[in-house]
PDB file of N, CA and C in Angstrom:
ATOM      1  N   MET A 363     103.097  94.374  81.278  1.00 69.00           N
ATOM      2  CA  MET A 363     102.188  95.406  81.727  1.00 69.00           C
ATOM      3  C   MET A 363     100.873  95.233  80.976  1.00 69.00           C
ATOM      4  N   ILE A 364      99.804  95.202  81.730  1.00 83.00           N
ATOM      5  CA  ILE A 364      98.493  94.918  81.165  1.00 83.00           C
ATOM      6  C   ILE A 364      97.750  96.185  80.733  1.00 83.00           C
ATOM      7  N   THR A 365      98.172  97.344  81.216  1.00 86.00           N
ATOM      8  CA  THR A 365      97.473  98.591  80.918  1.00 86.00           C
ATOM      9  C   THR A 365      98.468  99.708  80.615  1.00 86.00           C
ATOM     10  N   LYS A 366      98.003 100.682  79.869  1.00 90.00           N
ATOM     11  CA  LYS A 366      98.814 101.868  79.609  1.00 90.00           C
ATOM     12  C   LYS A 366      98.345 103.051  80.455  1.00 90.00           C
ATOM     13  N   ASN A 367      97.352 102.804  81.303  1.00 94.00           N
ATOM     14  CA  ASN A 367      96.821 103.844  82.173  1.00 94.00           C
ATOM     15  C   ASN A 367      97.876 104.176  83.232  1.00 94.00           C
ATOM     16  N   PHE A 368      98.358 105.418  83.207  1.00 95.00           N
ATOM     17  CA  PHE A 368      99.446 105.841  84.081  1.00 95.00           C
ATOM     18  C   PHE A 368      99.100 105.649  85.554  1.00 95.00           C
ATOM     19  N   ARG A 369      97.924 106.074  85.966  1.00 96.00           N
ATOM     20  CA  ARG A 369      97.528 106.000  87.377  1.00 96.00           C
ATOM     21  C   ARG A 369      97.424 104.543  87.837  1.00 96.00           C
ATOM     22  N   LEU A 370      96.797 103.700  87.004  1.00 97.00           N
ATOM     23  CA  LEU A 370      96.662 102.291  87.363  1.00 97.00           C
ATOM     24  C   LEU A 370      98.029 101.622  87.447  1.00 97.00           C
ATOM     25  N   ASN A 371      98.914 101.931  86.523  1.00 96.00           N
ATOM     26  CA  ASN A 371     100.271 101.379  86.579  1.00 96.00           C
ATOM     27  C   ASN A 371     101.005 101.820  87.839  1.00 96.00           C
ATOM     28  N   ALA A 372     100.881 103.084  88.181  1.00 96.00           N
ATOM     29  CA  ALA A 372     101.551 103.590  89.379  1.00 96.00           C
ATOM     30  C   ALA A 372     101.032 102.874  90.625  1.00 96.00           C
ATOM     31  N   LEU A 373      99.716 102.702  90.712  1.00 97.00           N
ATOM     32  CA  LEU A 373      99.141 102.011  91.867  1.00 97.00           C
ATOM     33  C   LEU A 373      99.539 100.535  91.897  1.00 97.00           C
ATOM     34  N   ALA A 374      99.567  99.892  90.732  1.00 97.00           N
ATOM     35  CA  ALA A 374      99.973  98.481  90.668  1.00 97.00           C
ATOM     36  C   ALA A 374     101.438  98.334  91.092  1.00 97.00           C
ATOM     37  N   ASN A 375     102.283  99.267  90.692  1.00 97.00           N
ATOM     38  CA  ASN A 375     103.692  99.240  91.101  1.00 97.00           C
ATOM     39  C   ASN A 375     103.836  99.458  92.608  1.00 97.00           C
ATOM     40  N   GLN A 376     103.047 100.383  93.140  1.00 97.00           N
ATOM     41  CA  GLN A 376     103.070 100.664  94.576  1.00 97.00           C
ATOM     42  C   GLN A 376     102.589  99.431  95.355  1.00 97.00           C
ATOM     43  N   PHE A 377     101.533  98.803  94.875  1.00 98.00           N
ATOM     44  CA  PHE A 377     101.013  97.585  95.505  1.00 98.00           C
ATOM     45  C   PHE A 377     102.055  96.472  95.429  1.00 98.00           C
ATOM     46  N   ALA A 378     102.707  96.333  94.286  1.00 97.00           N
ATOM     47  CA  ALA A 378     103.734  95.291  94.119  1.00 97.00           C
ATOM     48  C   ALA A 378     104.873  95.487  95.117  1.00 97.00           C
ATOM     49  N   ALA A 379     105.325  96.731  95.290  1.00 98.00           N
ATOM     50  CA  ALA A 379     106.428  97.002  96.227  1.00 98.00           C
ATOM     51  C   ALA A 379     106.013  96.697  97.664  1.00 98.00           C
ATOM     52  N   ALA A 380     104.819  97.136  98.057  1.00 98.00           N
ATOM     53  CA  ALA A 380     104.346  96.893  99.418  1.00 98.00           C
ATOM     54  C   ALA A 380     104.106  95.404  99.651  1.00 98.00           C
ATOM     55  N   LEU A 381     103.565  94.744  98.663  1.00 97.00           N
ATOM     56  CA  LEU A 381     103.292  93.315  98.772  1.00 97.00           C
ATOM     57  C   LEU A 381     104.585  92.510  98.830  1.00 97.00           C
ATOM     58  N   TYR A 382     105.548  92.873  98.008  1.00 97.00           N
ATOM     59  CA  TYR A 382     106.855  92.210  98.034  1.00 97.00           C
ATOM     60  C   TYR A 382     107.491  92.361  99.411  1.00 97.00           C
ATOM     61  N   ASP A 383     107.451  93.558  99.956  1.00 96.00           N
ATOM     62  CA  ASP A 383     108.002  93.804 101.284  1.00 96.00           C
ATOM     63  C   ASP A 383     107.276  92.962 102.327  1.00 96.00           C
ATOM     64  N   HIS A 384     105.961  92.919 102.249  1.00 95.00           N
ATOM     65  CA  HIS A 384     105.157  92.146 103.190  1.00 95.00           C
ATOM     66  C   HIS A 384     105.494  90.654 103.116  1.00 95.00           C
ATOM     67  N   VAL A 385     105.516  90.108 101.914  1.00 95.00           N
ATOM     68  CA  VAL A 385     105.766  88.672 101.734  1.00 95.00           C
ATOM     69  C   VAL A 385     107.187  88.314 102.165  1.00 95.00           C
ATOM     70  N   SER A 386     108.166  89.094 101.724  1.00 95.00           N
ATOM     71  CA  SER A 386     109.557  88.757 102.061  1.00 95.00           C
ATOM     72  C   SER A 386     109.845  88.961 103.549  1.00 95.00           C
ATOM     73  N   THR A 387     109.205  89.920 104.178  1.00 94.00           N
ATOM     74  CA  THR A 387     109.378  90.138 105.617  1.00 94.00           C
ATOM     75  C   THR A 387     108.665  89.058 106.417  1.00 94.00           C
ATOM     76  N   THR A 388     107.444  88.747 106.029  1.00 93.00           N
ATOM     77  CA  THR A 388     106.661  87.735 106.740  1.00 93.00           C
ATOM     78  C   THR A 388     107.334  86.369 106.694  1.00 93.00           C
ATOM     79  N   ASN A 389     107.916  86.028 105.554  1.00 91.00           N
ATOM     80  CA  ASN A 389     108.511  84.702 105.372  1.00 91.00           C
ATOM     81  C   ASN A 389     110.028  84.681 105.549  1.00 91.00           C
ATOM     82  N   ASN A 390     110.634  85.829 105.819  1.00 92.00           N
ATOM     83  CA  ASN A 390     112.093  85.942 105.916  1.00 92.00           C
ATOM     84  C   ASN A 390     112.791  85.406 104.669  1.00 92.00           C
ATOM     85  N   ALA A 391     112.121  85.462 103.550  1.00 91.00           N
ATOM     86  CA  ALA A 391     112.682  84.970 102.291  1.00 91.00           C
ATOM     87  C   ALA A 391     111.769  85.408 101.146  1.00 91.00           C
ATOM     88  N   GLU A 392     112.251  85.193  99.928  1.00 92.00           N
ATOM     89  CA  GLU A 392     111.479  85.572  98.748  1.00 92.00           C
ATOM     90  C   GLU A 392     110.642  84.394  98.256  1.00 92.00           C
ATOM     91  N   HIS A 393     109.701  83.980  99.083  1.00 94.00           N
ATOM     92  CA  HIS A 393     108.771  82.922  98.698  1.00 94.00           C
ATOM     93  C   HIS A 393     107.477  83.089  99.486  1.00 94.00           C
ATOM     94  N   PHE A 394     106.444  82.387  99.043  1.00 95.00           N
ATOM     95  CA  PHE A 394     105.185  82.332  99.768  1.00 95.00           C
ATOM     96  C   PHE A 394     104.582  80.957  99.531  1.00 95.00           C
ATOM     97  N   MET A 395     103.583  80.634 100.314  1.00 94.00           N
ATOM     98  CA  MET A 395     102.946  79.326 100.225  1.00 94.00           C
ATOM     99  C   MET A 395     101.540  79.491  99.646  1.00 94.00           C
ATOM    100  N   ILE A 396     101.137  78.499  98.845  1.00 94.00           N
ATOM    101  CA  ILE A 396      99.759  78.440  98.371  1.00 94.00           C
ATOM    102  C   ILE A 396      99.202  77.064  98.711  1.00 94.00           C
ATOM    103  N   ASP A 397      97.893  77.005  98.846  1.00 94.00           N
ATOM    104  CA  ASP A 397      97.202  75.748  99.121  1.00 94.00           C
ATOM    105  C   ASP A 397      96.742  75.164  97.795  1.00 94.00           C
ATOM    106  N   VAL A 398      97.197  73.960  97.516  1.00 94.00           N
ATOM    107  CA  VAL A 398      96.821  73.261  96.282  1.00 94.00           C
ATOM    108  C   VAL A 398      96.106  71.976  96.680  1.00 94.00           C
ATOM    109  N   GLY A 399      94.798  72.046  96.704  1.00 90.00           N
ATOM    110  CA  GLY A 399      94.025  70.863  97.058  1.00 90.00           C
ATOM    111  C   GLY A 399      94.358  70.303  98.420  1.00 90.00           C
ATOM    112  N   GLY A 400      94.586  71.160  99.407  1.00 91.00           N
ATOM    113  CA  GLY A 400      94.899  70.720 100.759  1.00 91.00           C
ATOM    114  C   GLY A 400      96.379  70.509 101.033  1.00 91.00           C
ATOM    115  N   MET A 401      97.208  70.643 100.017  1.00 93.00           N
ATOM    116  CA  MET A 401      98.655  70.519 100.203  1.00 93.00           C
ATOM    117  C   MET A 401      99.297  71.895 100.037  1.00 93.00           C
ATOM    118  N   SER A 402     100.330  72.160 100.820  1.00 94.00           N
ATOM    119  CA  SER A 402     101.041  73.434 100.710  1.00 94.00           C
ATOM    120  C   SER A 402     102.108  73.346  99.634  1.00 94.00           C
ATOM    121  N   LEU A 403     102.176  74.378  98.827  1.00 94.00           N
ATOM    122  CA  LEU A 403     103.185  74.464  97.777  1.00 94.00           C
ATOM    123  C   LEU A 403     103.949  75.772  97.952  1.00 94.00           C
ATOM    124  N   ARG A 404     105.257  75.656  97.979  1.00 94.00           N
ATOM    125  CA  ARG A 404     106.120  76.836  98.122  1.00 94.00           C
ATOM    126  C   ARG A 404     106.337  77.441  96.740  1.00 94.00           C
ATOM    127  N   VAL A 405     106.116  78.750  96.638  1.00 94.00           N
ATOM    128  CA  VAL A 405     106.294  79.481  95.386  1.00 94.00           C
ATOM    129  C   VAL A 405     107.420  80.482  95.586  1.00 94.00           C
ATOM    130  N   GLU A 406     108.463  80.345  94.801  1.00 93.00           N
ATOM    131  CA  GLU A 406     109.594  81.273  94.861  1.00 93.00           C
ATOM    132  C   GLU A 406     109.249  82.547  94.102  1.00 93.00           C
ATOM    133  N   LEU A 407     109.543  83.673  94.696  1.00 92.00           N
ATOM    134  CA  LEU A 407     109.354  84.958  94.020  1.00 92.00           C
ATOM    135  C   LEU A 407     110.583  85.226  93.158  1.00 92.00           C
ATOM    136  N   VAL A 408     110.383  85.252  91.875  1.00 92.00           N
ATOM    137  CA  VAL A 408     111.468  85.482  90.938  1.00 92.00           C
ATOM    138  C   VAL A 408     111.340  86.901  90.391  1.00 92.00           C
ATOM    139  N   GLY A 409     112.424  87.635  90.424  1.00 94.00           N
ATOM    140  CA  GLY A 409     112.411  88.977  89.854  1.00 94.00           C
ATOM    141  C   GLY A 409     112.040  90.079  90.823  1.00 94.00           C
ATOM    142  N   GLY A 410     111.976  89.778  92.106  1.00 95.00           N
ATOM    143  CA  GLY A 410     111.708  90.803  93.105  1.00 95.00           C
ATOM    144  C   GLY A 410     110.375  91.495  92.905  1.00 95.00           C
ATOM    145  N   ILE A 411     110.394  92.817  92.981  1.00 96.00           N
ATOM    146  CA  ILE A 411     109.167  93.604  92.858  1.00 96.00           C
ATOM    147  C   ILE A 411     108.545  93.428  91.472  1.00 96.00           C
ATOM    148  N   LYS A 412     109.365  93.327  90.439  1.00 96.00           N
ATOM    149  CA  LYS A 412     108.829  93.116  89.097  1.00 96.00           C
ATOM    150  C   LYS A 412     108.105  91.775  89.000  1.00 96.00           C
ATOM    151  N   GLY A 413     108.649  90.752  89.642  1.00 96.00           N
ATOM    152  CA  GLY A 413     107.978  89.460  89.674  1.00 96.00           C
ATOM    153  C   GLY A 413     106.633  89.543  90.375  1.00 96.00           C
ATOM    154  N   MET A 414     106.585  90.314  91.452  1.00 96.00           N
ATOM    155  CA  MET A 414     105.325  90.516  92.164  1.00 96.00           C
ATOM    156  C   MET A 414     104.347  91.287  91.274  1.00 96.00           C
ATOM    157  N   ARG A 415     104.853  92.268  90.538  1.00 96.00           N
ATOM    158  CA  ARG A 415     103.976  93.021  89.629  1.00 96.00           C
ATOM    159  C   ARG A 415     103.393  92.096  88.565  1.00 96.00           C
ATOM    160  N   ASP A 416     104.183  91.156  88.078  1.00 96.00           N
ATOM    161  CA  ASP A 416     103.672  90.187  87.101  1.00 96.00           C
ATOM    162  C   ASP A 416     102.519  89.376  87.686  1.00 96.00           C
ATOM    163  N   LEU A 417     102.627  89.014  88.958  1.00 95.00           N
ATOM    164  CA  LEU A 417     101.534  88.287  89.612  1.00 95.00           C
ATOM    165  C   LEU A 417     100.295  89.165  89.745  1.00 95.00           C
ATOM    166  N   ILE A 418     100.479  90.427  90.072  1.00 96.00           N
ATOM    167  CA  ILE A 418      99.352  91.356  90.177  1.00 96.00           C
ATOM    168  C   ILE A 418      98.666  91.492  88.821  1.00 96.00           C
ATOM    169  N   ASP A 419      99.466  91.638  87.761  1.00 96.00           N
ATOM    170  CA  ASP A 419      98.882  91.720  86.416  1.00 96.00           C
ATOM    171  C   ASP A 419      98.087  90.457  86.090  1.00 96.00           C
ATOM    172  N   GLY A 420      98.677  89.298  86.377  1.00 93.00           N
ATOM    173  CA  GLY A 420      98.066  88.034  85.980  1.00 93.00           C
ATOM    174  C   GLY A 420      96.887  87.596  86.824  1.00 93.00           C
ATOM    175  N   TYR A 421      96.875  87.961  88.099  1.00 93.00           N
ATOM    176  CA  TYR A 421      95.827  87.457  88.981  1.00 93.00           C
ATOM    177  C   TYR A 421      94.879  88.519  89.515  1.00 93.00           C
ATOM    178  N   ALA A 422      95.172  89.775  89.390  1.00 95.00           N
ATOM    179  CA  ALA A 422      94.258  90.820  89.857  1.00 95.00           C
ATOM    180  C   ALA A 422      93.749  91.649  88.675  1.00 95.00           C
ATOM    181  N   LEU A 423      94.675  92.266  87.955  1.00 96.00           N
ATOM    182  CA  LEU A 423      94.248  93.144  86.862  1.00 96.00           C
ATOM    183  C   LEU A 423      93.616  92.372  85.712  1.00 96.00           C
ATOM    184  N   GLU A 424      94.158  91.220  85.394  1.00 94.00           N
ATOM    185  CA  GLU A 424      93.578  90.407  84.308  1.00 94.00           C
ATOM    186  C   GLU A 424      92.149  89.991  84.650  1.00 94.00           C
ATOM    187  N   ALA A 425      91.900  89.663  85.917  1.00 93.00           N
ATOM    188  CA  ALA A 425      90.544  89.297  86.342  1.00 93.00           C
ATOM    189  C   ALA A 425      89.588  90.467  86.161  1.00 93.00           C
ATOM    190  N   LEU A 426      90.033  91.663  86.498  1.00 95.00           N
ATOM    191  CA  LEU A 426      89.196  92.846  86.294  1.00 95.00           C
ATOM    192  C   LEU A 426      88.929  93.075  84.808  1.00 95.00           C
ATOM    193  N   LYS A 427      89.973  92.947  84.018  1.00 95.00           N
ATOM    194  CA  LYS A 427      89.854  93.172  82.575  1.00 95.00           C
ATOM    195  C   LYS A 427      88.876  92.184  81.934  1.00 95.00           C
ATOM    196  N   GLU A 428      88.899  90.939  82.411  1.00 95.00           N
ATOM    197  CA  GLU A 428      88.027  89.909  81.851  1.00 95.00           C
ATOM    198  C   GLU A 428      86.580  90.021  82.323  1.00 95.00           C
ATOM    199  N   ASN A 429      86.369  90.606  83.500  1.00 96.00           N
ATOM    200  CA  ASN A 429      85.041  90.594  84.098  1.00 96.00           C
ATOM    201  C   ASN A 429      84.287  91.917  84.069  1.00 96.00           C
ATOM    202  N   TYR A 430      84.932  92.971  83.616  1.00 95.00           N
ATOM    203  CA  TYR A 430      84.265  94.266  83.562  1.00 95.00           C
ATOM    204  C   TYR A 430      84.359  94.846  82.158  1.00 95.00           C
ATOM    205  N   HIS A 431      83.483  95.763  81.879  1.00 93.00           N
ATOM    206  CA  HIS A 431      83.418  96.415  80.568  1.00 93.00           C
ATOM    207  C   HIS A 431      84.762  97.064  80.236  1.00 93.00           C
ATOM    208  N   PRO A 432      85.168  97.002  78.965  1.00 88.00           N
ATOM    209  CA  PRO A 432      86.475  97.560  78.564  1.00 88.00           C
ATOM    210  C   PRO A 432      86.690  99.025  78.955  1.00 88.00           C
ATOM    211  N   THR A 433      85.614  99.792  79.067  1.00 88.00           N
ATOM    212  CA  THR A 433      85.788 101.202  79.438  1.00 88.00           C
ATOM    213  C   THR A 433      85.750 101.416  80.946  1.00 88.00           C
ATOM    214  N   GLU A 434      85.469 100.359  81.724  1.00 95.00           N
ATOM    215  CA  GLU A 434      85.314 100.516  83.169  1.00 95.00           C
ATOM    216  C   GLU A 434      86.382  99.823  84.010  1.00 95.00           C
ATOM    217  N   TRP A 435      87.005  98.769  83.487  1.00 96.00           N
ATOM    218  CA  TRP A 435      87.865  97.951  84.334  1.00 96.00           C
ATOM    219  C   TRP A 435      89.046  98.709  84.914  1.00 96.00           C
ATOM    220  N   GLU A 436      89.615  99.649  84.156  1.00 97.00           N
ATOM    221  CA  GLU A 436      90.766 100.396  84.680  1.00 97.00           C
ATOM    222  C   GLU A 436      90.355 101.309  85.840  1.00 97.00           C
ATOM    223  N   ASN A 437      89.183 101.942  85.739  1.00 97.00           N
ATOM    224  CA  ASN A 437      88.705 102.781  86.845  1.00 97.00           C
ATOM    225  C   ASN A 437      88.414 101.941  88.086  1.00 97.00           C
ATOM    226  N   ILE A 438      87.871 100.742  87.884  1.00 97.00           N
ATOM    227  CA  ILE A 438      87.635  99.835  89.001  1.00 97.00           C
ATOM    228  C   ILE A 438      88.968  99.418  89.614  1.00 97.00           C
ATOM    229  N   GLY A 439      89.950  99.133  88.760  1.00 97.00           N
ATOM    230  CA  GLY A 439      91.284  98.780  89.243  1.00 97.00           C
ATOM    231  C   GLY A 439      91.910  99.901  90.057  1.00 97.00           C
ATOM    232  N   ILE A 440      91.760 101.124  89.603  1.00 97.00           N
ATOM    233  CA  ILE A 440      92.281 102.280  90.332  1.00 97.00           C
ATOM    234  C   ILE A 440      91.620 102.384  91.696  1.00 97.00           C
ATOM    235  N   ALA A 441      90.291 102.256  91.729  1.00 97.00           N
ATOM    236  CA  ALA A 441      89.563 102.331  92.994  1.00 97.00           C
ATOM    237  C   ALA A 441      89.998 101.217  93.942  1.00 97.00           C
ATOM    238  N   LEU A 442      90.171 100.013  93.418  1.00 97.00           N
ATOM    239  CA  LEU A 442      90.568  98.875  94.244  1.00 97.00           C
ATOM    240  C   LEU A 442      91.994  99.016  94.763  1.00 97.00           C
ATOM    241  N   LEU A 443      92.939  99.255  93.848  1.00 97.00           N
ATOM    242  CA  LEU A 443      94.348  99.310  94.259  1.00 97.00           C
ATOM    243  C   LEU A 443      94.647 100.510  95.150  1.00 97.00           C
ATOM    244  N   SER A 444      93.884 101.577  95.021  1.00 97.00           N
ATOM    245  CA  SER A 444      94.117 102.734  95.892  1.00 97.00           C
ATOM    246  C   SER A 444      93.782 102.411  97.345  1.00 97.00           C
ATOM    247  N   ARG A 445      93.022 101.349  97.565  1.00 97.00           N
ATOM    248  CA  ARG A 445      92.688 100.920  98.926  1.00 97.00           C
ATOM    249  C   ARG A 445      93.655  99.867  99.465  1.00 97.00           C
ATOM    250  N   CYS A 446      94.614  99.417  98.643  1.00 97.00           N
ATOM    251  CA  CYS A 446      95.506  98.321  99.020  1.00 97.00           C
ATOM    252  C   CYS A 446      96.776  98.764  99.731  1.00 97.00           C
ATOM    253  N   VAL A 447      97.149 100.015  99.561  1.00 96.00           N
ATOM    254  CA  VAL A 447      98.407 100.510 100.120  1.00 96.00           C
ATOM    255  C   VAL A 447      98.165 101.876 100.744  1.00 96.00           C
ATOM    256  N   LYS A 448      98.765 102.073 101.911  1.00 96.00           N
ATOM    257  CA  LYS A 448      98.749 103.390 102.548  1.00 96.00           C
ATOM    258  C   LYS A 448     100.192 103.757 102.803  1.00 96.00           C
ATOM    259  N   GLY A 449     100.655 104.805 102.123  1.00 90.00           N
ATOM    260  CA  GLY A 449     102.079 105.120 102.167  1.00 90.00           C
ATOM    261  C   GLY A 449     102.817 104.014 101.438  1.00 90.00           C
ATOM    262  N   LYS A 450     103.682 103.317 102.154  1.00 92.00           N
ATOM    263  CA  LYS A 450     104.399 102.176 101.572  1.00 92.00           C
ATOM    264  C   LYS A 450     103.973 100.857 102.208  1.00 92.00           C
ATOM    265  N   LYS A 451     102.908 100.902 103.004  1.00 95.00           N
ATOM    266  CA  LYS A 451     102.468  99.723 103.753  1.00 95.00           C
ATOM    267  C   LYS A 451     101.195  99.135 103.164  1.00 95.00           C
ATOM    268  N   LEU A 452     101.126  97.823 103.228  1.00 96.00           N
ATOM    269  CA  LEU A 452      99.958  97.086 102.795  1.00 96.00           C
ATOM    270  C   LEU A 452      98.820  97.317 103.787  1.00 96.00           C
ATOM    271  N   THR A 453      97.613  97.535 103.278  1.00 97.00           N
ATOM    272  CA  THR A 453      96.439  97.691 104.137  1.00 97.00           C
ATOM    273  C   THR A 453      95.759  96.328 104.312  1.00 97.00           C
ATOM    274  N   ASP A 454      94.737  96.292 105.148  1.00 97.00           N
ATOM    275  CA  ASP A 454      93.950  95.070 105.297  1.00 97.00           C
ATOM    276  C   ASP A 454      93.329  94.673 103.956  1.00 97.00           C
ATOM    277  N   THR A 455      92.880  95.648 103.190  1.00 97.00           N
ATOM    278  CA  THR A 455      92.330  95.366 101.861  1.00 97.00           C
ATOM    279  C   THR A 455      93.396  94.755 100.969  1.00 97.00           C
ATOM    280  N   GLY A 456      94.606  95.281 101.022  1.00 97.00           N
ATOM    281  CA  GLY A 456      95.704  94.730 100.236  1.00 97.00           C
ATOM    282  C   GLY A 456      96.004  93.288 100.613  1.00 97.00           C
ATOM    283  N   ARG A 457      95.956  92.985 101.908  1.00 97.00           N
ATOM    284  CA  ARG A 457      96.170  91.604 102.350  1.00 97.00           C
ATOM    285  C   ARG A 457      95.030  90.699 101.878  1.00 97.00           C
ATOM    286  N   ASP A 458      93.800  91.219 101.894  1.00 96.00           N
ATOM    287  CA  ASP A 458      92.656  90.439 101.402  1.00 96.00           C
ATOM    288  C   ASP A 458      92.789  90.148  99.911  1.00 96.00           C
ATOM    289  N   ILE A 459      93.224  91.135  99.142  1.00 96.00           N
ATOM    290  CA  ILE A 459      93.426  90.934  97.701  1.00 96.00           C
ATOM    291  C   ILE A 459      94.524  89.898  97.486  1.00 96.00           C
ATOM    292  N   TRP A 460      95.603  89.978  98.252  1.00 96.00           N
ATOM    293  CA  TRP A 460      96.701  89.003  98.142  1.00 96.00           C
ATOM    294  C   TRP A 460      96.190  87.600  98.459  1.00 96.00           C
ATOM    295  N   GLU A 461      95.394  87.465  99.509  1.00 95.00           N
ATOM    296  CA  GLU A 461      94.842  86.157  99.863  1.00 95.00           C
ATOM    297  C   GLU A 461      93.977  85.609  98.721  1.00 95.00           C
ATOM    298  N   SER A 462      93.185  86.460  98.128  1.00 94.00           N
ATOM    299  CA  SER A 462      92.367  86.043  96.985  1.00 94.00           C
ATOM    300  C   SER A 462      93.245  85.602  95.813  1.00 94.00           C
ATOM    301  N   MET A 463      94.316  86.349  95.575  1.00 95.00           N
ATOM    302  CA  MET A 463      95.240  85.991  94.493  1.00 95.00           C
ATOM    303  C   MET A 463      95.894  84.632  94.754  1.00 95.00           C
ATOM    304  N   THR A 464      96.345  84.396  95.987  1.00 95.00           N
ATOM    305  CA  THR A 464      97.001  83.113  96.274  1.00 95.00           C
ATOM    306  C   THR A 464      95.990  81.969  96.197  1.00 95.00           C
ATOM    307  N   ASN A 465      94.735  82.212  96.575  1.00 93.00           N
ATOM    308  CA  ASN A 465      93.700  81.190  96.412  1.00 93.00           C
ATOM    309  C   ASN A 465      93.503  80.862  94.929  1.00 93.00           C
ATOM    310  N   ASP A 466      93.481  81.895  94.097  1.00 92.00           N
ATOM    311  CA  ASP A 466      93.359  81.672  92.645  1.00 92.00           C
ATOM    312  C   ASP A 466      94.561  80.902  92.096  1.00 92.00           C
ATOM    313  N   MET A 467      95.752  81.238  92.582  1.00 93.00           N
ATOM    314  CA  MET A 467      96.957  80.515  92.139  1.00 93.00           C
ATOM    315  C   MET A 467      96.850  79.047  92.520  1.00 93.00           C
ATOM    316  N   GLY A 468      96.425  78.771  93.754  1.00 93.00           N
ATOM    317  CA  GLY A 468      96.278  77.398  94.200  1.00 93.00           C
ATOM    318  C   GLY A 468      95.254  76.649  93.355  1.00 93.00           C
ATOM    319  N   GLY A 469      94.151  77.318  93.035  1.00 90.00           N
ATOM    320  CA  GLY A 469      93.135  76.691  92.191  1.00 90.00           C
ATOM    321  C   GLY A 469      93.637  76.420  90.799  1.00 90.00           C
ATOM    322  N   THR A 470      94.425  77.332  90.263  1.00 89.00           N
ATOM    323  CA  THR A 470      95.000  77.148  88.933  1.00 89.00           C
ATOM    324  C   THR A 470      95.948  75.946  88.918  1.00 89.00           C
ATOM    325  N   VAL A 471      96.820  75.871  89.918  1.00 90.00           N
ATOM    326  CA  VAL A 471      97.772  74.769  89.990  1.00 90.00           C
ATOM    327  C   VAL A 471      97.041  73.440  90.172  1.00 90.00           C
ATOM    328  N   ALA A 472      95.946  73.467  90.931  1.00 87.00           N
ATOM    329  CA  ALA A 472      95.172  72.249  91.187  1.00 87.00           C
ATOM    330  C   ALA A 472      94.354  71.822  89.971  1.00 87.00           C
ATOM    331  N   GLY A 473      94.345  72.663  88.935  1.00 85.00           N
ATOM    332  CA  GLY A 473      93.638  72.289  87.711  1.00 85.00           C
ATOM    333  C   GLY A 473      92.341  73.019  87.491  1.00 85.00           C
ATOM    334  N   GLY A 474      92.056  74.018  88.314  1.00 65.00           N
ATOM    335  CA  GLY A 474      90.850  74.803  88.122  1.00 65.00           C
ATOM    336  C   GLY A 474      91.039  75.880  87.088  1.00 65.00           C
ATOM    337  N   SER A 475      90.041  76.680  86.902  1.00 54.00           N
ATOM    338  CA  SER A 475      90.121  77.780  85.923  1.00 54.00           C
ATOM    339  C   SER A 475      90.005  79.109  86.614  1.00 54.00           C
ATOM    340  N   ASN A 476      90.675  79.261  87.763  1.00 50.00           N
ATOM    341  CA  ASN A 476      90.587  80.470  88.554  1.00 50.00           C
ATOM    342  C   ASN A 476      91.400  81.629  88.018  1.00 50.00           C
ATOM    343  N   ALA A 477      92.381  81.387  87.172  1.00 45.00           N
ATOM    344  CA  ALA A 477      93.240  82.487  86.721  1.00 45.00           C
ATOM    345  C   ALA A 477      92.612  83.201  85.570  1.00 45.00           C
TER     346      ALA A 477
END
């Protein structure tokens, strides 16, 4: 867990659950694909929703923490993640954030510094 902010944690958990449901339903399995320099790489989701939360921490919240002022990043995270889920369903914004995260993962695997 990257933050102790209750609201941000709750939203990150909600996003993780909706995203896990979306990915596992879309792929009929607990995996997703990333593009690594033009090649597809299958990534197994380990740990279910908690594994997805780890990805959110590492590729979404960590980016906010690194790029925004220490007193502002959590509020920005709250504003962003509150737009990612409606009820228990992923929104278009949530899918866009996921796409950005998978692009960063692909860049990291390819040797970039996107993470």
